[in-house]
Amino acid sequence: MPDFTDHLKPRYDGTATLQAERDASTINVRDLANHLLSRDGFLQAQDRVLKVLSNEKLFKKDQQLNLSRPERYHLGLARAKAIRRIGRTQGWGDKEYAMAEYLNDEMSPYFLHMSMFVTTVREQGSEEQQAYWMPQILNYDIIGCYAQTELGHGSNVRGLETTAKWDPVKKEFEIHSPYLTASKWWNGSMGRTATHAIVVAQLLLPKKGSKTDDDEYQSHGPQPFIVQIRDTKTHQPLDGIVVGDIGPKYGYASMDNGYMLFDHHRVAKSAMLSRYAEVSDETGALNRRGHPAVVYGSLTFVRGQIIMHARLILARAVTIAVRYCSIRRQFKDRDSTSPADEELKVLDYPTVQIRILPLLATTFALHYTGEMMYNLYHKTRQTIEKGDFGMLAELHSASSGLKSLCTMLAADGIETCRRAMGGHGFGGGSGLVGTNADYLSKPTVEGDNWMITQQVASYLIKKMTHAVANLDAPPKDPTDELFQFYLKNRAHRIPQTVAHDGEYDDQAIVDVFQWRAADLSYRAYHARVVEKKPWTKLMIQLHNLSRAYSEQILVTTFFNSFHETATSLSGPTPGVLKTCFRLYALFTLDAFASSFTLTNAVAPDSIYSLSDAILDLMTELRPHAVKLVDAWSIPDWLLDSALGRSDGKVYEELYDMAHRRNPLNRVTFNPDWRSDEIVLGSGDGGRHILAKL
Amino acid sequence: MPDFTDHLKPRYDGTATLQAERDASTINVRDLANHLLSRDGFLQAQDRVLKVLSNEKLFKKDQQLNLSRPERYHLGLARAKAIRRIGRTQGWGDKEYAMAEYLNDEMSPYFLHMSMFVTTVREQGSEEQQAYWMPQILNYDIIGCYAQTELGHGSNVRGLETTAKWDPVKKEFEIHSPYLTASKWWNGSMGRTATHAIVVAQLLLPKKGSKTDDDEYQSHGPQPFIVQIRDTKTHQPLDGIVVGDIGPKYGYASMDNGYMLFDHHRVAKSAMLSRYAEVSDETGALNRRGHPAVVYGSLTFVRGQIIMHARLILARAVTIAVRYCSIRRQFKDRDSTSPADEELKVLDYPTVQIRILPLLATTFALHYTGEMMYNLYHKTRQTIEKGDFGMLAELHSASSGLKSLCTMLAADGIETCRRAMGGHGFGGGSGLVGTNADYLSKPTVEGDNWMITQQVASYLIKKMTHAVANLDAPPKDPTDELFQFYLKNRAHRIPQTVAHDGEYDDQAIVDVFQWRAADLSYRAYHARVVEKKPWTKLMIQLHNLSRAYSEQILVTTFFNSFHETATSLSGPTPGVLKTCFRLYALFTLDAFASSFTLTNAVAPDSIYSLSDAILDLMTELRPHAVKLVDAWSIPDWLLDSALGRSDGKVYEELYDMAHRRNPLNRVTFNPDWRSDEIVLGSGDGGRHILAKL
């Protein structure tokens, strides 16, 4: 309906503002985008798949925030299915399917089928089992999920309560949930979608000589079983199985995270995935074969993917914040004397910069470490296939520490960006409501961010113990090298100064991060190995060690990229990336100053000048901010943010969403408290809404 | 439907676990609860209103997370209206209505009517205007809202774009939105509910001698107008007004935050609230009268309320986290040698304690400061009514700095608690999904948390300038006293040590917080007044000053409560509260260590022993944690959290929510990608969900 607002314009033109920002920097956006995202033809796949999905009405994101959680699952399933059908028509491969998930930007009810279910069958199924299951899986004839976590146990997999008891007479397993807390819980795709599940259960085998008595069974730890859970025709749970969706959560509205219990449910012997372990028909004993480290490899891969994804999710929030804060104006400069002065862009306030620009720098820090992890993973994979498991521990430790650090940086960064955008940051037009809620799962899943830092610390203590005893052995990896260097130099350490009067010592920056990590490793080693302190008492210290070690990886890897960026990028870009390096590093150093002074990494007095150095670096970075986020190449369709639109039409879009696309505005209400009618003229006395409670 | 899961029990009994926790502490919960919450009969009102609301089906919180945002507004309006009807029947007064809002725990569509609308008419309406409007308002015959913030301006009220132009011929105002960004935006209760609005607009009066030409008008700044916006019968917007709801946001689902534009909309002269300013019929000039500081008073009151509310919202999150983490077990002690050892309660891990227990301590820090603000507000109010505005600046500064600090502590604290609860913290059973999303508005509303710290710094710079010039004048308030002490002692400051080998110096703790605040004030004064640095360049430093100053208030006020708690509370409680004081203070000191060493407040070397002291304090506090949260007396009905239930039936409730109360489990889906049917057997080809996009 036309009205007088149709031709109103915002006070300032956002499009012109962003154009002026872009004109003020000579960064070549296309070159930088290619530098960041050309691996595996990412940018081309993005263009290709975006064109297809953005033309399908089913994938319109417009009304998502107006749907109820049950509706979001309906929509999620409809989209998951449509992606398969579209992919067949378009001839998509794995790369395009993955891109479709990324652009669709919600957890697919098929997600676990495509990830843990297929991976587990492929990695842990015998050849026979793979021959039987893989065609059905790849064809999506069955839909699978991965049922490991339970109501009572997540992190501690050895504590799982579900049992799989071997019946030596019938040669079957009996899967059972002895407690309520044995209920499988959180398992994605299981609530309403899956027909099959990998069920991880404690394998119970009769003790030698015994046949039936419960007391005579012994647990051989968690093992994976492939189990049909729903009828192929009716999609109802099979007898002896209770399964459903656990209900609304913070995010993941489209995903049917589920619960499942078993009542002495019997499955054939072939249900147990038997590439690495099999129960003997004759003896009832467990025969193990092969190296179980492959399971770690799979977890490491998932963590690696989360690390690589962190840069893109943080880049999204930073893109929105940088663009909006370049357009948003509020207050004149307090010292302004001319009435003609315009209000300042809020990105020109240091109090806004200090929240957004270090995060902009962090996206690049995350980038180079993500790429490093990708390479390390594939290199390790190759050596493992040659039977050499030597690199696995380093990879596992790095992936644990970085998963913890990077997801925390990204999750906290999203919220920091949101708050920096003031009132509109709280609105649906921020584009961060769903992103934020979904991403908040990441600090918890695949190893809780605090819990897994113990694995890093444990590894580093082991490495330090080895280094202390073998000071001159040839180093096997960068950690050995660092620890040997530390041990040889700790007696005569000179604390460094990293920034002085606008001069930066990049090599010293790397040194202080490495030194601090090494020193904290030594302290942990000393407390645990020499003083024999209880592990639990040390846990906070160990957590801080993991963080320091992982920060050292980010800083070192970023520094190591200089050679590559200097040769492959032109104009001001290599210099601007160096500014990002310094800003990320100095911001981190400032935030954890006492850890750097405690470890003799930096000179205590040099800490106090960091805030001026950080201000200077932000001033250097500021003119390039819009072009730097442009380089991350997040399509408007994915951003789904009025504030972050690449054309700067922030206010036009916010208004359009409110005035023309908000379904609540199509209803007229009765505000009179004396009446129990809610919709004016409906006379329903509120029964409609009461029925939903 | 009965099934085999009906009689399953969790592996560990949560009720017995919580009972054992309670038995292990001799804190008298009822006494502490009264100490905290007896003002104005809070606890009695809570009991009374809880009994009524929890028996009404309309107020069941059970399915809230399954409703769409439009449905949440329907429900919110139904509840707002029902509360009025119930209140009449029950004979409720203001206290009970406020309690009903607190327990109902969602933003009421009537909220702005009850707060800013009535307050503005009462404080800024002339006697005649009050006589006309107040009866209609108090009777809810009209529903009002407060339309100040616009699409383009929030913090900078002077920058508002809506105009109210005086027509000297017709003696009317013409309210107009010249730009899209002039649209009123965010204004609560306006989107669908309100019939009337206070519209804040730039008052344009003809320049002397002029009559009509636009260029001849001059702005006299923002003024409030009371304007009917919707028809009393049809509830449709009046001609020349476009008004609606802005759509989904982070939280506030039940609230109709709105937008509104005017097309040369004419209102009578009487629309302008004229207690302090009136346009003269004859001359067209603005006559101002009285002291506009009363407007500040009202903003200060709102900020004060936010500060007092912060303790209760944080207490909610901490209650949930403490109870759940006392019940949740995961992993045996890594150094355990006995197979009989049970898994540890996660609250016994220092890595969980360090996230939750300092926040538990913070609830009490927030408490004493909230009470102090309450008293300061009422004392200031009294002196203002005697015509003495001398205390207002101190109150305004304290309320700004504390609003910023306390809402940040609470908002971040909720999320910290949530993450500390691992997987279940991400679930709907945490009870934090709605709380978190709603509360995230608080760091932004009523003065953005970063923006308003400038007001604090500005005040402190003024005070320090005065102190420097008047070193021996009698101090007018604690700030004067502190600044004079600082200036007299800065030449011979001896940095303090606050904790040494398990001994704490509480007086020294207060001293270092005060010294740091004074020193940072001096640095800000020096940079701005002596060195004349640009304000904008100083903004981060000024923000940090405000934080330090506000932290000093929290610490000082907590310390000052010792006398009262020592005499009014028995058993271990006064000692435990002292532990809370130390934990809050030392945790804060540790987190901002370099600010304390920079200012010579503490001896640099003493920083490194803080982490051991914090560990010790947490060990002291741990046995009392459950009883301390019990004392906050948050009813289960308000907590609405499976994890936080006072009876410890965490797992039973999570399972019940999923298995028996999740509507998604009543629908059977078609997971086959080849079919576009979503609900199995419906044959609707996904049309149902497509229609919603």
PDB file of C-alpha atoms in Angstrom, chain B residues 22 28 86-87 134 144 184 186 222 224 412 417 528 573 576 610 614 648 651 665 673 685:
ATOM      1  CA  ARG B  22      22.841 -27.840  51.895  1.00  0.00           C
ATOM      2  CA  ASN B  28      21.020 -19.621  57.763  1.00  0.00           C
ATOM      3  CA  ILE B  86      -6.206  -9.910  38.079  1.00  0.00           C
ATOM      4  CA  GLY B  87      -4.747  -6.939  39.922  1.00  0.00           C
ATOM      5  CA  MET B 134      -3.587  11.494  34.400  1.00  0.00           C
ATOM      6  CA  GLY B 144       0.804   5.427  25.906  1.00  0.00           C
ATOM      7  CA  LYS B 184      10.778   7.068  15.385  1.00  0.00           C
ATOM      8  CA  TRP B 186      12.650   1.136  18.839  1.00  0.00           C
ATOM      9  CA  PRO B 222      13.845  18.619  21.478  1.00  0.00           C
ATOM     10  CA  PRO B 224       7.925  16.473  24.326  1.00  0.00           C
ATOM     11  CA  ASP B 412      28.661 -11.236  30.403  1.00  0.00           C
ATOM     12  CA  CYS B 417      27.487 -19.276  33.485  1.00  0.00           C
ATOM     13  CA  ARG B 528      42.592  17.045  29.053  1.00  0.00           C
ATOM     14  CA  THR B 573      27.469 -15.866  57.046  1.00  0.00           C
ATOM     15  CA  VAL B 576      31.411 -16.000  53.960  1.00  0.00           C
ATOM     16  CA  LEU B 610      46.810 -13.441  43.215  1.00  0.00           C
ATOM     17  CA  ILE B 614      41.822 -16.657  44.319  1.00  0.00           C
ATOM     18  CA  GLY B 648      17.786 -31.072  41.910  1.00  0.00           C
ATOM     19  CA  TYR B 651      17.611 -34.974  34.367  1.00  0.00           C
ATOM     20  CA  ASN B 665       7.431 -35.004  18.593  1.00  0.00           C
ATOM     21  CA  TRP B 673      14.803 -36.403  -0.335  1.00  0.00           C
ATOM     22  CA  GLY B 685       4.581 -30.831  -1.126  1.00  0.00           C
TER      23      GLY B 685
END
